[in-house]
Short mmCIF file of C-alpha atoms and ligand atoms in Angstrom, two decimals:
data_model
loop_
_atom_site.label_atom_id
_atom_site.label_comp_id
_atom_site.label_asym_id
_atom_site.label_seq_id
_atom_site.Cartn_x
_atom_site.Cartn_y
_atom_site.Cartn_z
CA UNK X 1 -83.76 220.06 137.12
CA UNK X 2 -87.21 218.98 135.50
CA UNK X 3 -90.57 220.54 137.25
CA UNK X 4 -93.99 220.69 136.00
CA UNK X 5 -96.07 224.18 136.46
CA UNK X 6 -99.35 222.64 138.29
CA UNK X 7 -97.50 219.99 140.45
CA UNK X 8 -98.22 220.40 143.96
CA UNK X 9 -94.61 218.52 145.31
CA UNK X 10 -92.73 220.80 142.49
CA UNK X 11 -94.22 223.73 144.15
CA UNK X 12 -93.33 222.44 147.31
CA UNK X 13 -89.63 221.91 146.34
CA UNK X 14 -89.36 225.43 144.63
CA UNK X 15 -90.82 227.07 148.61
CA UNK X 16 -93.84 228.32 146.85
CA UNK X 17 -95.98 225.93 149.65
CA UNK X 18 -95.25 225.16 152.78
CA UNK X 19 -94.44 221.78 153.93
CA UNK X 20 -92.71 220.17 157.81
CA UNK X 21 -89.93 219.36 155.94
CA UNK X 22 -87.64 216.34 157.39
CA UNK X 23 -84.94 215.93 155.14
CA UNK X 24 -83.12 217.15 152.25
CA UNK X 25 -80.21 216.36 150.24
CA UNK X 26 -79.43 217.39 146.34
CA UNK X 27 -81.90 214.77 145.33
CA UNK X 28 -84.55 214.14 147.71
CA UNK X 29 -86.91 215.98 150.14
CA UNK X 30 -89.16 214.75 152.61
CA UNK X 31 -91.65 215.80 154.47
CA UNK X 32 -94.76 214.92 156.45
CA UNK X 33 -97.90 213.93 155.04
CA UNK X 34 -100.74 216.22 155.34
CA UNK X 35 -103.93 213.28 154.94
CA UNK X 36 -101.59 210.82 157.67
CA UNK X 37 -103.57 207.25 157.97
CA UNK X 38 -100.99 207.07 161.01
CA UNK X 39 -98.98 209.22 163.02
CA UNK X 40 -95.46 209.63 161.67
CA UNK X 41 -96.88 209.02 157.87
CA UNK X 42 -94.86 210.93 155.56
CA UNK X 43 -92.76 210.77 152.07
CA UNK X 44 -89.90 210.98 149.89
CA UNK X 45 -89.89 212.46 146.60
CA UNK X 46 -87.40 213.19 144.06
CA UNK X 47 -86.71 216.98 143.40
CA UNK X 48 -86.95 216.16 140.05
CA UNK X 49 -90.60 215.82 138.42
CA UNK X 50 -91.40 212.36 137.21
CA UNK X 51 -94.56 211.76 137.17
CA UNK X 52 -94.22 207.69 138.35
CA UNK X 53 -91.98 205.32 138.97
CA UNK X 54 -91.28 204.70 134.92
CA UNK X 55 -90.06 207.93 134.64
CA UNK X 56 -87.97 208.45 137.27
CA UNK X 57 -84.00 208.05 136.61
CA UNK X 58 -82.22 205.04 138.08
CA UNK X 59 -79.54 207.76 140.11
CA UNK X 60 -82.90 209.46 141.46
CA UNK X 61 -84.54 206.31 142.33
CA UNK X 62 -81.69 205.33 144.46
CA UNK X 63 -81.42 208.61 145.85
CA UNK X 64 -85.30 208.33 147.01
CA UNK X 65 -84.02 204.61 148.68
CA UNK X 66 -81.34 205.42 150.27
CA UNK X 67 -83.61 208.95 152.30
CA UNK X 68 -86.13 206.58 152.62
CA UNK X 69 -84.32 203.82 154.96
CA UNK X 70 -82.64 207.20 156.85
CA UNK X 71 -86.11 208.87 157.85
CA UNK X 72 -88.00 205.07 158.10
CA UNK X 73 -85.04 204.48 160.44
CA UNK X 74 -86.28 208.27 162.44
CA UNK X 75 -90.30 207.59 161.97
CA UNK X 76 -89.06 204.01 163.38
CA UNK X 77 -87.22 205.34 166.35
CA UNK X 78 -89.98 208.52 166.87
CA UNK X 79 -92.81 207.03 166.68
CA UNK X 80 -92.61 203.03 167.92
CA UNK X 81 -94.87 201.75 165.52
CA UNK X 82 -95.53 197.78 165.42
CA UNK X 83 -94.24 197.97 161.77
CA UNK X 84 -93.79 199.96 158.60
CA UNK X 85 -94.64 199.76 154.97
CA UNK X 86 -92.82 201.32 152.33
CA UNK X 87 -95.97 202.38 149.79
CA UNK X 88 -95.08 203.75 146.26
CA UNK X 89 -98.20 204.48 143.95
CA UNK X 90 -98.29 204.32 140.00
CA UNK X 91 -101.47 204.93 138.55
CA UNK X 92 -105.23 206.00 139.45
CA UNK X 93 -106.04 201.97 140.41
CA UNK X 94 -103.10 201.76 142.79
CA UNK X 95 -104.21 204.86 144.82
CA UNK X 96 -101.58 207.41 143.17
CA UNK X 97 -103.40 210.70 143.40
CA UNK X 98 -100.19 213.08 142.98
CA UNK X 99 -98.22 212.13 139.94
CA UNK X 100 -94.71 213.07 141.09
CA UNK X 101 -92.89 210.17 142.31
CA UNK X 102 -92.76 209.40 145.59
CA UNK X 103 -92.56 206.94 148.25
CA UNK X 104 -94.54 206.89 151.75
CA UNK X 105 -92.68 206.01 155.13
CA UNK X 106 -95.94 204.09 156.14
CA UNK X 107 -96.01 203.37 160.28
CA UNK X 108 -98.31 200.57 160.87
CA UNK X 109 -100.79 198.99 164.39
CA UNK X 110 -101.14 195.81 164.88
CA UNK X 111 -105.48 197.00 164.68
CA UNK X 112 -104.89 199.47 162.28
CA UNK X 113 -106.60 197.72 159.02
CA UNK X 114 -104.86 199.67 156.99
CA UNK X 115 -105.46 198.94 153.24
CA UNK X 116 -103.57 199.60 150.47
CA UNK X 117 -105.96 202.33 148.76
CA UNK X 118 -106.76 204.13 152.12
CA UNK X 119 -108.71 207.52 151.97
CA UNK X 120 -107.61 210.79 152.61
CA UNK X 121 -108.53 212.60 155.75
CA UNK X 122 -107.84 215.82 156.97
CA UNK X 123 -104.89 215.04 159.72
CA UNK X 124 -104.81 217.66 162.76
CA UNK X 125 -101.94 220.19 162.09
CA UNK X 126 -100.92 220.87 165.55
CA UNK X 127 -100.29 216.56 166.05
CA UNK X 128 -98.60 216.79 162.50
CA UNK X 129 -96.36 219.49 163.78
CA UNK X 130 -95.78 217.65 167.26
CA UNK X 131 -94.81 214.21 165.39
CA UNK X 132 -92.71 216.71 162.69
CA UNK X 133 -90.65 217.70 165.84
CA UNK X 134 -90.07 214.09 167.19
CA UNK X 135 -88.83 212.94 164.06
CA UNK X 136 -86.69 215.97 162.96
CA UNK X 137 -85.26 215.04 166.89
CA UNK X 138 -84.57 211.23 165.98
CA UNK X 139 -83.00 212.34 162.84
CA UNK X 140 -80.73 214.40 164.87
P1 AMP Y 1 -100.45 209.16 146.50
O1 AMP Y 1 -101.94 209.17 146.73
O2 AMP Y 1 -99.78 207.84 146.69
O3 AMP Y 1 -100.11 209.84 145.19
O4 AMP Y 1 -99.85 210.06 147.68
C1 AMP Y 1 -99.90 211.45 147.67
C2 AMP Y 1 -99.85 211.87 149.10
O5 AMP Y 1 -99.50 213.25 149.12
C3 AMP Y 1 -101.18 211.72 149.84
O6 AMP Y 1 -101.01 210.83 150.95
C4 AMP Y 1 -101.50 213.14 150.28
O7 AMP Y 1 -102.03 213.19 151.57
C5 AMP Y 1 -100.16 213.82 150.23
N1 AMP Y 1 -100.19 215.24 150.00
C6 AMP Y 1 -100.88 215.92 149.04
N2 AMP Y 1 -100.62 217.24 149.13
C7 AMP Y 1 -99.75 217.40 150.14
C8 AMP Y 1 -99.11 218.54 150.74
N3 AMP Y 1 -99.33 219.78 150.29
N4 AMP Y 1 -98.28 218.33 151.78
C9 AMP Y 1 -98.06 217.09 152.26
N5 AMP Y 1 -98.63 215.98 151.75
C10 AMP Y 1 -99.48 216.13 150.72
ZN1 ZN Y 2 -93.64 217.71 140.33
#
């Protein structure tokens, strides 16, 4: 399987960093996001490197769908949010700042003016980990 040396989700995959893992099959991983804009915020990504979504092979992009709707269907159940966006980045302009494909399980607020290039804050660990157990409950 492809990986790139100074990819942070490769290292990720290989155990070299940590990560509140959610989900894994032969594909796919996810795992929570450490910046969340909302609680419950985390990603897919294929255990293959690709560095966007015109890289990525059609079995692995279906792979990375079909995780997806399972832990959107968890975050959903966890979490109660109002909605949820499925975001997928490709390029610097559309907010992609780690260039290994993946797709974020988004929870949404009614009030949360969210927009689609959103910065990156420091998210509080010990909520991340609380939300990391709910979700790892709802996926059962
Ligand atoms: P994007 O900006 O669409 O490429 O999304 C990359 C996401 O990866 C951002 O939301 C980051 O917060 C998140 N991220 C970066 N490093 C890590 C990490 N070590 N563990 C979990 N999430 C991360
Ligand atoms: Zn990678």
């Amino acid at each position: 399987m492809s990986s790139a040396p100074d990819c942070i989700f490769c290292k990720i995959i290989a155990g070299e960093i940590p990560c509140f893992k959610l989900f894994e099959d032969e594909r796919t991983l996810s795992f929570m996001d450490i910046n969340p804009f909302n609680d419950g915020h985390c990603l897919v990504i294929t255990k293959a490197h690709y560095p966007d979504l015109f890289a990525a092979s059609a079995d692995d992009l279906a792979a990375v769908a079909r995780t997806t709707q399972t832990v959107a269907a968890a975050v959903n159940s966890a979490m109660r949010p109002e909605g949820l966006n499925i975001v997928q980045a490709n390029g610097p302009a559309a907010g992609q700042s780690v260039f290994h494909y993946h797709c974020h399980v988004f929870p949404r607020r009614l009030d949360d003016e969210a927009m689609l290039n959103w910065g990156h804050n420091p998210g509080d660990m010990t909520r991340i980990e609380a939300n990391h157990q709910k979700i790892l409950a709802a996926l059962g």
